[in-house]
mmCIF file of C-alpha atoms in Angstrom:
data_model
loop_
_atom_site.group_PDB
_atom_site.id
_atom_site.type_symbol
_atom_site.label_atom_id
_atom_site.label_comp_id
_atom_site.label_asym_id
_atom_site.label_seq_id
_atom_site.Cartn_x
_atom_site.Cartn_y
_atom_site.Cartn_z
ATOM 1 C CA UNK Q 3 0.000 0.000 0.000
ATOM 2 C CA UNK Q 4 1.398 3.428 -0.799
ATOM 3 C CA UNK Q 5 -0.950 5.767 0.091
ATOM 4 C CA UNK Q 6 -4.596 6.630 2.041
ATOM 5 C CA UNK Q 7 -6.900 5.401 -0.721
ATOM 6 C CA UNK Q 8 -4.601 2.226 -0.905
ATOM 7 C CA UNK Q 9 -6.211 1.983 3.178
ATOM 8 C CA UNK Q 10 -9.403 2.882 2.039
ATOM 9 C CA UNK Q 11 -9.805 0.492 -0.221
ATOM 10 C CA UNK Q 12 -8.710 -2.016 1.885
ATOM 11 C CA UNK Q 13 -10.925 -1.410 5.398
ATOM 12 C CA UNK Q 14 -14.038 -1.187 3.222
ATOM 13 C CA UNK Q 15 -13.319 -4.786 1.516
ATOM 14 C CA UNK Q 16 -12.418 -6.062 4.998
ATOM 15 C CA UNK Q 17 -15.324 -4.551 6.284
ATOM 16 C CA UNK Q 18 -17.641 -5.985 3.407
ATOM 17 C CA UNK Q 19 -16.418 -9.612 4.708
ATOM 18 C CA UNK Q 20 -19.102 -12.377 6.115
ATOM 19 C CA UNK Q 21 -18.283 -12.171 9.991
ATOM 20 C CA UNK Q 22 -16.451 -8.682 10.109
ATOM 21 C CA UNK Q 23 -17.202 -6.102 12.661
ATOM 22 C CA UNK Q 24 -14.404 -3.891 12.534
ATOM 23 C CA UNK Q 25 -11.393 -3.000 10.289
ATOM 24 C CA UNK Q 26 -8.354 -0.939 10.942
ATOM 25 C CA UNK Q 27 -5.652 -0.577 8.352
ATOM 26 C CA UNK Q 28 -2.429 1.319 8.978
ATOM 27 C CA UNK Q 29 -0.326 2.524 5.808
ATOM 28 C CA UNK Q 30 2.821 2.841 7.910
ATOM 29 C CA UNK Q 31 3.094 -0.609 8.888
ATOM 30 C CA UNK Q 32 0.744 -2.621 6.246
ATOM 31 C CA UNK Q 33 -1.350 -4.399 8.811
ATOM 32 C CA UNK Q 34 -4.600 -4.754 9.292
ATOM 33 C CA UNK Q 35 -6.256 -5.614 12.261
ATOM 34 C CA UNK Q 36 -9.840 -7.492 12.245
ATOM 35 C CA UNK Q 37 -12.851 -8.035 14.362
ATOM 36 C CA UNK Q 38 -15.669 -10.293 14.119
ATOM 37 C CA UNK Q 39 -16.910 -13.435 14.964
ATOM 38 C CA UNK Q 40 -16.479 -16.826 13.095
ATOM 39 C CA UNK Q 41 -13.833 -14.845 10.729
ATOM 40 C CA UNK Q 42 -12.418 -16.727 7.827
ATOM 41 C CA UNK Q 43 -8.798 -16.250 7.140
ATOM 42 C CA UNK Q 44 -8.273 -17.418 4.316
ATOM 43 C CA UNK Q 45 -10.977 -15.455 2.802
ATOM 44 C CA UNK Q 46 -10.022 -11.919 4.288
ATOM 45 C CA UNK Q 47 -6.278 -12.976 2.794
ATOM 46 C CA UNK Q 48 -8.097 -13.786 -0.107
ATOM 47 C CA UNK Q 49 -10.189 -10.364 -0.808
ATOM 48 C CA UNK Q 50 -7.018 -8.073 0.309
ATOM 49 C CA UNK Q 51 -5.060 -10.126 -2.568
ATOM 50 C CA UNK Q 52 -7.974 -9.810 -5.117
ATOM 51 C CA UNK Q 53 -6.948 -6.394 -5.030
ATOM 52 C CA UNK Q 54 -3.494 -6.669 -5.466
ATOM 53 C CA UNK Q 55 -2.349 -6.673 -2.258
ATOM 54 C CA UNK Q 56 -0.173 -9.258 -0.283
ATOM 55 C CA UNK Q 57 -2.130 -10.735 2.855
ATOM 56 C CA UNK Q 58 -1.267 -13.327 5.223
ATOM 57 C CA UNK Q 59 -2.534 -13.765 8.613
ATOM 58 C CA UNK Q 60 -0.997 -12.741 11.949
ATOM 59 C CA UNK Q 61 -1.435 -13.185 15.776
ATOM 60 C CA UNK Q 62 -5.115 -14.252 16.532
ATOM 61 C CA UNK Q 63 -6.215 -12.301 19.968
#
């Protein structure tokens, strides 16, 4: 991501996601954190790279 429409366009197809309450993206770092309940993985991964984007899960709280 290189710049705030880069995040933009990533929260909103986060947020558009089957299970997803929240979704915070940060340009400085790349990471995006998720909430929700009964989240799939893969298939947040999978949206974020439909756009182009590398994606791979992290830490689970």
């Amino acid at each position: 991501m290189t710049c705030s429409h880069c995040v933009e366009t990533v929260t909103r197809t986060l947020r558009e996601q089957t299970g997803v309450h929240s979704a915070q993206v940060d340009l400085k770092s790349g990471r995006a954190v998720v909430g929700g309940t009964d989240l799939d993985v893969g298939a947040l991964c999978a949206a974020v790279e439909e756009l182009g984007y590398g994606a791979s899960a992290g830490a689970r709280a």
